[in-house]
Amino acid sequence: MSVKIGEAPYKERITKGIENDFMREAVSSAQGRFRAGRLTRAEELGNWEDWRQLGEEIRTHTLENIDFYLQQLSDAVSEKGGNVYFAETAEDANHYIQNVVKKKNAKKVVKAKSMVTEEIGLNDAIKDLGVEVVESDLGEWILQLDEEAPSHIVTPALHKNKKQIRETFTKKRGYDQSDDPEELAAFARKELRKDFLAADVGITGCNFAIAESGAITLVTNEGNAEMVTTLPDTVVTVMGMERIVPTWEEMEVLVSLLTRSAVGQKLTSYITAYGGARLEDEIDGPDDYHLVIVDNGRSKILGTEFQAALHCIRCASCINVCPVYRHVGGHAYNSIYPGPIGAVITPLLDGYDDHQELPYASTLCGACTEACPVKIPLHEMLIRHRQILVERENKAPMSEKILMNGFAKWSSSPAAYKISTKLARPALTPWIKDKDRIENGPGPLKGWTDVRDFPAPSKKSFRAWFKERESDSHEHSK
Amino acid sequence: MKVSLFITCLSDMFFTDVGKNTVEILERAGCEVDFPASQTCCGQPAFNSGYLKEAKQSMKQMMRSFRDSEYVVGPSGSCVGMLKEYPKIFAGDSEWEEAAKDLADKSYEITQFLVDVLGITDVGSTFKGRVTYHPSCHMTRILGVKDQPRTLLQHVKGVELIELPVAEDCCGFGGTFAVKNADISREMVKEKSRHVSETGADYLVGGDMGCLMNIGGRMRREGKQVEVVHITEILNTH
Ligand code: SF4
């Protein structure tokens, strides 16, 4: 896989999403739970806005000094006996990890949930070596069995209900029990345990790397990251280069924001911290440790008006409140990063060519911006993308350009505008029904009236009414 | 107090009553209302579609129109919200920067103006009916006007205010989104219409005609009887 997850065109994906009742039911009820949870947790914390402010400040500071902190992190990891590799591209990262796996002569690799490894398509790269890869996060494991892409960045199998999961387990692993979530999870745990014990290499992502100490922290709900980082004797961390904080102190603030925002928990069940290889006087830790820091287009975003998009802590709040996401589901975005943050970063990471519709898949309602715990102005960035598509990428349809050009002339000329207030009704008269509405509009109105009625223009504009009223009162006062 | 009415192009052409009601409410509150006739559109249709150059032309027209106004008041959270964005849009433009800031500073949405500037919470109106209120996205999130409309509605005699479920959810209007992404917009407005029905209210009230014509147009298509009214209609009924 890579950032892009398929070839289906935009319209087709949208229709498929809208027609998938199971998915919509699952997504809508999950959104309801997450939203309510987030609001309660935020309230408990009290001054939520102050926390967001602090979150934003920490991220801004870190990204502005990212070179310094990456160097510090790299030094700290090396000191602890780890190897650090800066991968400029996805290929570089995959190539490096392939070498680690080959050197180890590994037969099996076990992974904890990581979006960046999805982004670079690491699983395929490992499979190309003839080595088995097992996802150990429950959601990821389900998707792996089904050969599907994640539809959400925190709960990747959000689009599936328990019946579908039961079916998958039965078909792929001979499961014969009920669709009770506890039973399903217990089964997965039992199956995965064998993999943990047999794995030669463990690979994880990273929520926050602590620059000062070289520790990698992971926030999970299942504790699987614990197993991935302790059982195999070779461990690899793959992190997007922006996933870094200066010290434990900042990490604490961001974790509070992350867990409360993500699923409405005070804390997740597990926060795993690890890093470096086992040194001579230590009793635990892997023999061989690698930290792969992935750029893959990120440094191109630094210093641009989109820099704040790199502040993202992948909490999925923006996704959980997004009404568009609720109706079309994650796969409709055709990116491993769906929802508002996906619509912002996908074109940045993977170019506009394959993703030019995404910035328009939003009403600009601003629910995302309001929910984001580090205050990324998501909907404003979507507008900025639209400007770039119009001005720089030249991807806007000609009809729209003509329309907008007309708009500019109309709205900057009071005379033209005034005439239009008189002509609007006569021009639309053939389509007006019952004096007050249009059910089958012409031209661009059709998209509107396919779904709902359009009002008929007033017989007399407001400005005409106001003018008459003024002259009436002048008459009176004469 | 002298107030210039910013009618918004939509209400100027389609929803004349919104303007009439706004004028009358303001006058009853003791304001002297004028209407700078050279005003057009706030520029939002172009701005939100990514046509910055085109949007700026209408924005400049608006700045010219309201240059001499003391207060600018409009019956739309979204359009007034757009005026509030002008300073960001014209930042660094020495010719317009000042004017943009001036217009943003003196502009108010009608309920915001009544409550925050005039200090009025009871406009003295009477309106009998079960009413539910849709807080439009730009009104609440961009303009930050959350409580003012509710406060005013609560003081109207005869109004029974019923909470709209997940009221803060967007109705699916989004300007050109409603046409460009008509399928998604349809699903969103269907959901909003369902929530309105769940309240059992006779009237759906809002402060933005864009959203109201979307929800109202959908409910009419679905054959629903709920009446859609702009908040100024309720505040101007006696
Ligand atoms: S953009 Fe903000 S809300 Fe969305 S995932 Fe990132 S941090 Fe969370």
mmCIF file of C-alpha atoms and ligand atoms in Angstrom, chain A residues 153 312-318 341 371-374 376 378, ligand 1:
data_model
loop_
_atom_site.group_PDB
_atom_site.id
_atom_site.type_symbol
_atom_site.label_atom_id
_atom_site.label_comp_id
_atom_site.label_asym_id
_atom_site.label_seq_id
_atom_site.Cartn_x
_atom_site.Cartn_y
_atom_site.Cartn_z
ATOM 1 C CA ILE A 153 -6.367 6.398 11.631
ATOM 2 C CA CYS A 312 -1.095 16.687 13.773
ATOM 3 C CA ILE A 313 -0.883 14.135 16.583
ATOM 4 C CA ARG A 314 -3.125 11.656 14.717
ATOM 5 C CA CYS A 315 -5.897 11.678 17.290
ATOM 6 C CA ALA A 316 -8.685 11.454 14.682
ATOM 7 C CA SER A 317 -10.921 13.977 16.440
ATOM 8 C CA CYS A 318 -11.413 15.823 13.186
ATOM 9 C CA ILE A 341 -6.726 15.819 8.065
ATOM 10 C CA ALA A 371 -12.219 19.729 17.499
ATOM 11 C CA CYS A 372 -8.504 19.626 16.740
ATOM 12 C CA PRO A 373 -6.575 19.485 20.023
ATOM 13 C CA VAL A 374 -3.574 21.250 18.539
ATOM 14 C CA ILE A 376 -4.743 23.112 13.124
ATOM 15 C CA LEU A 378 -8.044 22.450 8.832
HETATM 16 S S1 SF4 C 1 -5.661 17.189 12.499
HETATM 17 FE FE1 SF4 C 1 -5.993 17.613 14.665
HETATM 18 S S2 SF4 C 1 -7.939 16.575 15.094
HETATM 19 FE FE2 SF4 C 1 -7.237 15.735 13.140
HETATM 20 S S3 SF4 C 1 -6.074 13.922 13.693
HETATM 21 FE FE3 SF4 C 1 -4.596 15.584 13.604
HETATM 22 S S4 SF4 C 1 -4.460 16.357 15.691
HETATM 23 FE FE4 SF4 C 1 -6.300 15.125 15.593
#
